[in-house]
XYZ file of C-alpha atoms in Angstrom:
187
model
C -17.411 87.859 4.775
C -16.000 90.800 2.828
C -18.495 93.199 4.408
C -17.682 91.750 7.828
C -13.960 92.239 7.211
C -14.506 95.872 6.214
C -16.338 96.384 9.516
C -13.481 94.579 11.309
C -10.843 96.809 9.658
C -12.771 99.936 10.679
C -12.866 98.836 14.326
C -9.403 97.266 14.343
C -7.379 100.348 15.459
C -9.666 100.945 18.440
C -9.873 97.296 19.504
C -6.131 96.765 18.999
C -5.260 99.824 21.103
C -7.648 98.753 23.870
C -6.173 95.225 23.954
C -2.600 96.557 24.049
C -3.375 99.069 26.821
C -5.180 96.437 28.894
C -2.607 93.613 28.917
C 0.645 92.397 27.414
C 0.529 90.079 24.447
C -0.622 89.859 20.854
C -3.772 91.482 19.512
C -5.017 88.265 17.957
C -5.675 84.910 19.548
C -5.022 82.033 17.161
C -6.202 78.565 18.119
C -6.180 75.290 16.223
C -9.760 74.091 15.739
C -11.366 71.139 14.011
C -13.524 71.875 10.982
C -15.493 70.020 8.357
C -14.618 66.327 8.095
C -12.043 66.641 10.894
C -9.723 69.059 9.087
C -7.633 71.299 11.334
C -7.536 75.048 10.798
C -6.431 78.146 12.702
C -9.337 80.129 14.147
C -8.731 83.860 14.618
C -10.189 86.071 17.345
C -9.278 89.309 19.043
C -7.468 88.272 22.222
C -9.801 88.486 25.230
C -7.692 86.536 27.736
C -4.255 86.841 29.275
C -1.482 85.182 27.265
C -1.102 82.335 29.790
C -4.811 81.434 29.614
C -4.290 78.008 28.042
C -1.806 77.036 30.774
C -4.115 78.328 33.526
C -7.027 76.318 32.130
C -5.622 73.193 33.787
C -5.963 74.894 37.191
C -9.615 75.690 36.499
C -10.722 72.288 35.174
C -12.346 71.348 38.489
C -14.579 74.441 38.168
C -15.794 73.519 34.667
C -19.534 74.246 34.470
C -20.105 72.362 31.218
C -20.808 68.666 31.100
C -18.858 66.826 28.433
C -15.731 67.885 26.557
C -16.426 71.648 26.420
C -14.953 74.019 29.022
C -16.798 76.986 30.526
C -16.297 78.873 33.799
C -18.481 81.809 34.812
C -16.377 84.825 35.809
C -13.314 83.219 34.214
C -10.251 84.885 35.853
C -8.269 84.472 32.615
C -10.402 87.089 30.827
C -8.967 90.604 30.681
C -11.067 93.708 31.415
C -11.280 94.663 27.736
C -11.747 90.980 26.938
C -14.925 90.910 29.023
C -16.284 93.800 26.946
C -15.198 92.192 23.663
C -16.937 88.951 24.609
C -20.098 90.652 25.870
C -20.421 92.482 22.558
C -19.060 89.550 20.461
C -16.446 91.900 18.970
C -13.780 89.298 19.745
C -15.336 87.123 17.018
C -14.866 89.646 14.163
C -11.558 88.202 12.851
C -13.430 85.001 12.029
C -14.706 86.766 8.919
C -11.202 86.021 7.613
C -11.797 82.307 8.340
C -15.015 82.569 6.338
C -13.317 84.375 3.464
C -10.612 81.699 3.102
C -13.169 78.873 3.344
C -12.474 77.327 6.763
C -15.824 78.456 8.134
C -19.212 79.704 7.010
C -21.454 82.416 8.416
C -23.834 79.849 9.912
C -22.927 76.355 11.020
C -21.886 74.326 14.030
C -19.426 75.442 16.700
C -15.836 74.445 15.769
C -14.378 72.318 18.584
C -10.873 72.726 19.944
C -8.442 69.884 19.276
C -8.672 68.903 22.965
C -12.480 68.776 22.844
C -12.383 66.771 19.613
C -10.018 64.197 21.145
C -12.744 63.469 23.745
C -15.573 63.100 21.225
C -17.657 59.965 21.168
C -18.302 58.747 17.629
C -21.839 60.204 17.768
C -20.503 63.744 18.366
C -18.355 63.652 15.223
C -21.443 64.099 13.069
C -21.233 67.788 14.029
C -18.221 67.955 11.704
C -20.155 66.936 8.599
C -20.558 70.618 7.656
C -18.375 73.706 7.879
C -18.371 75.297 11.306
C -20.005 78.689 11.534
C -19.422 82.095 13.031
C -22.902 81.680 14.446
C -25.365 78.849 14.673
C -28.463 77.483 16.320
C -26.514 76.843 19.544
C -25.378 80.483 19.745
C -28.881 81.900 19.316
C -30.471 79.357 21.665
C -28.659 80.339 24.802
C -24.925 80.688 24.134
C -23.216 80.706 27.515
C -26.421 79.801 29.355
C -26.283 76.231 27.996
C -24.287 74.046 30.381
C -24.852 70.594 28.892
C -22.704 69.544 25.934
C -25.399 67.089 24.843
C -27.718 70.081 24.351
C -25.085 71.773 22.170
C -24.814 68.575 20.101
C -28.609 68.273 19.887
C -28.939 71.841 18.585
C -26.096 71.389 16.098
C -27.586 68.150 14.749
C -31.034 69.768 14.562
C -29.455 72.516 12.463
C -27.734 69.971 10.168
C -30.871 67.833 9.748
C -33.163 70.788 9.021
C -30.804 73.036 7.060
C -32.287 75.528 4.634
C -31.344 78.958 3.332
C -34.355 80.313 5.203
C -33.085 78.863 8.494
C -29.644 80.417 7.893
C -31.222 83.832 7.312
C -33.361 83.392 10.442
C -30.280 82.432 12.514
C -28.334 85.430 11.155
C -31.171 87.781 12.119
C -31.489 86.121 15.527
C -27.717 86.495 15.996
C -27.966 90.250 15.501
C -30.763 90.367 18.098
C -28.853 88.171 20.585
C -25.668 90.241 20.210
C -27.434 93.593 20.504
C -29.411 92.424 23.560
C -26.273 90.713 24.986
C -28.261 87.567 25.703
C -26.230 84.641 27.030
C -22.909 86.409 26.503
C -20.036 86.050 28.899
């Protein structure tokens, strides 16, 4: 996490300037997420959407391409121009190294759900919260935005939990680098 934060601090002036020149609003996006054992925490990202994105989400709900409690819209109109680049390159995720450093997240784990998503969870889905959420995980390297079925996300997360090993974490980290560099499944 410390090495990741150093990298984040080196890129921060350039990313911050680009965000500020592209749209009004803060540099960081802070969102309440649900972590291990249902504990709430603030997740940090570089802002990639307009400041009214959460309000506009209600208007887009009928266009949701994901089954289940997750929300995903291809060509989301709430994403800024620089935000599209940040997401494509996964640079928007860099501030999460702070979440890792303070212990809310780990490098590899399950995807941390939003509070809204969590409120819609069936009991079976809550097993995803038995470990710390991760900056990356099996779901992210198995298709990222290409996966449209929440049950598939859950299946991959539970497969990760059931088969966890240090070797699998190293493999997922290496696969993450490949996926990010090749921009596979990014949106």
